[in-house]
Amino acid sequence: MTQQSISAADASDTPLPKNREISGTKVVIGMLALGVFATGLLFLYFELHTRPFRPLREALGREFKHSRPNVEGGRLKGRGPMILRISMSVPFDPFVEETKAAERNSQVLEIAKKYHDLQTFEQVQVNLIYFLPEATAKRRTFDWKSKQLTE
């Protein structure tokens, strides 16, 4: 057998590759469907994660204008104590003006008591953040055990 006849025989035995082209329309529709699904999933997560704390967040925003409050609750990564974490910006340095910081902390705790039973949390954390222009923000954290807040 010659070289030509061997290669012709091999070519006839190998299967032809299947045409696996996907139309551009299907790709675009798939990408849009994935985007809608991902957006819906993020919305659902955000809604379920923040809904219980939204009234407290709104009350803090009404009481302290321009404070950008953020309220979170639960266990960190599913482990550890139940924590109610309240973070907000303040227009003063909480390390320099300690009396103002302590006063703001007690005001925040009083508002939190109106919206949540603090006994359901093992720890309450209030973060006062002072943003400096073009510098690292200063954060002062007040940690309270729920037993301390009822005494």
Short mmCIF file of C-alpha atoms in Angstrom, two decimals:
data_model
loop_
_atom_site.label_atom_id
_atom_site.label_comp_id
_atom_site.label_asym_id
_atom_site.label_seq_id
_atom_site.Cartn_x
_atom_site.Cartn_y
_atom_site.Cartn_z
CA MET A 1 0.00 0.00 0.00
CA THR A 2 1.16 3.43 -0.75
CA GLN A 3 1.25 6.39 1.52
CA GLN A 4 -1.78 7.95 -0.17
CA SER A 5 -3.98 4.94 0.27
CA ILE A 6 -3.17 4.65 4.00
CA SER A 7 -4.06 8.26 4.76
CA ALA A 8 -7.24 8.02 2.70
CA ALA A 9 -8.29 4.92 4.65
CA ASP A 10 -7.57 6.61 8.01
CA ALA A 11 -9.55 9.68 7.01
CA SER A 12 -12.63 7.64 6.19
CA ASP A 13 -12.58 5.86 9.58
CA THR A 14 -12.40 9.00 11.75
CA PRO A 15 -15.76 10.58 12.55
CA LEU A 16 -16.37 14.11 11.41
CA PRO A 17 -16.54 16.74 14.19
CA LYS A 18 -20.05 17.84 15.10
CA ASN A 19 -21.08 21.38 14.40
CA ARG A 20 -21.32 22.94 17.88
CA GLU A 21 -22.01 26.53 17.00
CA ILE A 22 -24.52 28.40 19.15
CA SER A 23 -26.33 31.28 17.58
CA GLY A 24 -25.60 34.77 18.87
CA THR A 25 -29.25 35.27 19.77
CA LYS A 26 -29.17 32.31 22.16
CA VAL A 27 -25.96 33.58 23.76
CA VAL A 28 -27.43 37.06 24.32
CA ILE A 29 -30.67 35.65 25.73
CA GLY A 30 -28.67 33.36 28.04
CA MET A 31 -26.54 36.26 29.27
CA LEU A 32 -29.62 38.40 29.92
CA ALA A 33 -31.31 35.54 31.79
CA LEU A 34 -28.20 35.04 33.93
CA GLY A 35 -28.08 38.78 34.69
CA VAL A 36 -31.74 38.89 35.70
CA PHE A 37 -31.32 35.79 37.87
CA ALA A 38 -28.20 37.17 39.60
CA THR A 39 -29.87 40.55 40.20
CA GLY A 40 -32.94 38.85 41.64
CA LEU A 41 -30.80 36.70 43.90
CA LEU A 42 -28.90 39.74 45.21
CA PHE A 43 -32.16 41.62 45.80
CA LEU A 44 -33.63 38.67 47.69
CA TYR A 45 -30.52 38.29 49.86
CA PHE A 46 -30.43 42.02 50.62
CA GLU A 47 -34.15 42.08 51.41
CA LEU A 48 -34.01 39.11 53.77
CA HIS A 49 -30.77 40.23 55.41
CA THR A 50 -31.74 43.85 56.13
CA ARG A 51 -35.54 43.82 56.53
CA PRO A 52 -35.60 43.19 60.31
CA PHE A 53 -33.28 46.15 60.92
CA ARG A 54 -34.64 48.64 58.40
CA PRO A 55 -36.98 50.49 60.84
CA LEU A 56 -34.09 51.04 63.27
CA ARG A 57 -31.84 52.22 60.45
CA GLU A 58 -34.47 54.69 59.26
CA ALA A 59 -35.07 55.97 62.80
CA LEU A 60 -31.36 56.58 63.31
CA GLY A 61 -31.23 58.38 59.97
CA ARG A 62 -34.12 60.64 60.99
CA GLU A 63 -32.62 61.38 64.41
CA PHE A 64 -29.04 61.97 63.24
CA LYS A 65 -29.03 63.65 59.83
CA HIS A 66 -26.14 62.79 57.48
CA SER A 67 -24.99 59.96 59.77
CA ARG A 68 -25.36 57.19 57.14
CA PRO A 69 -26.37 54.53 59.68
CA ASN A 70 -25.91 50.85 58.97
CA VAL A 71 -27.52 48.19 61.15
CA GLU A 72 -26.68 44.50 60.94
CA GLY A 73 -27.55 41.59 63.14
CA GLY A 74 -26.79 37.93 63.53
CA ARG A 75 -23.79 35.70 63.94
CA LEU A 76 -20.53 36.41 62.19
CA LYS A 77 -20.16 33.69 59.52
CA GLY A 78 -22.79 31.63 61.32
CA ARG A 79 -20.65 31.18 64.43
CA GLY A 80 -20.09 33.15 67.59
CA PRO A 81 -22.45 35.30 69.62
CA MET A 82 -25.58 36.99 68.27
CA ILE A 83 -24.52 40.59 67.62
CA LEU A 84 -26.46 43.75 66.84
CA ARG A 85 -23.95 45.99 65.09
CA ILE A 86 -24.78 49.67 64.54
CA SER A 87 -22.33 51.80 62.57
CA MET A 88 -22.72 55.48 61.82
CA SER A 89 -20.63 58.49 60.92
CA VAL A 90 -20.27 61.38 63.34
CA PRO A 91 -19.12 64.97 62.69
CA PHE A 92 -16.60 64.91 65.57
CA ASP A 93 -13.56 62.88 66.56
CA PRO A 94 -14.91 60.29 69.05
CA PHE A 95 -11.48 59.90 70.67
CA VAL A 96 -11.02 63.64 71.31
CA GLU A 97 -14.60 64.47 72.31
CA GLU A 98 -15.28 61.50 74.55
CA THR A 99 -18.32 63.00 76.29
CA LYS A 100 -20.04 63.59 72.94
CA ALA A 101 -19.17 60.05 71.88
CA ALA A 102 -20.60 58.57 75.09
CA GLU A 103 -23.72 60.70 74.73
CA ARG A 104 -24.22 59.63 71.12
CA ASN A 105 -23.71 56.01 72.15
CA SER A 106 -26.41 56.22 74.82
CA GLN A 107 -28.80 57.97 72.40
CA VAL A 108 -28.29 55.23 69.83
CA LEU A 109 -28.89 52.53 72.45
CA GLU A 110 -32.12 54.21 73.58
CA ILE A 111 -33.40 54.30 70.01
CA ALA A 112 -32.33 50.67 69.49
CA LYS A 113 -34.30 49.61 72.60
CA LYS A 114 -37.47 51.07 71.03
CA TYR A 115 -37.13 48.96 67.90
CA HIS A 116 -35.54 45.69 69.09
CA ASP A 117 -35.52 43.53 72.17
CA LEU A 118 -31.82 43.75 72.97
CA GLN A 119 -32.08 40.60 75.11
CA THR A 120 -32.24 38.54 71.90
CA PHE A 121 -28.66 39.59 71.18
CA GLU A 122 -25.69 38.51 73.25
CA GLN A 123 -23.70 41.57 72.28
CA VAL A 124 -24.53 45.09 71.04
CA GLN A 125 -21.83 46.99 69.20
CA VAL A 126 -21.97 50.71 68.35
CA ASN A 127 -19.34 52.01 65.93
CA LEU A 128 -18.89 55.77 65.66
CA ILE A 129 -16.87 56.65 62.59
CA TYR A 130 -15.27 60.03 61.95
CA PHE A 131 -14.26 60.53 58.33
CA LEU A 132 -11.26 62.78 57.79
CA PRO A 133 -10.65 64.29 54.36
CA GLU A 134 -7.92 62.37 52.53
CA ALA A 135 -7.01 60.37 55.63
CA THR A 136 -7.95 57.13 57.32
CA ALA A 137 -11.26 57.26 59.15
CA LYS A 138 -11.24 57.03 62.94
CA ARG A 139 -13.59 54.44 64.43
CA ARG A 140 -14.51 54.12 68.07
CA THR A 141 -16.35 50.98 69.07
CA PHE A 142 -18.56 50.57 72.12
CA ASP A 143 -19.21 46.91 72.98
CA TRP A 144 -21.98 45.97 75.35
CA LYS A 145 -23.12 42.63 76.61
CA SER A 146 -26.91 42.49 76.65
CA LYS A 147 -26.86 41.83 80.39
CA GLN A 148 -25.13 45.21 80.92
CA LEU A 149 -27.85 47.06 79.05
CA THR A 150 -30.69 45.81 81.26
CA GLU A 151 -29.02 46.67 84.55
#
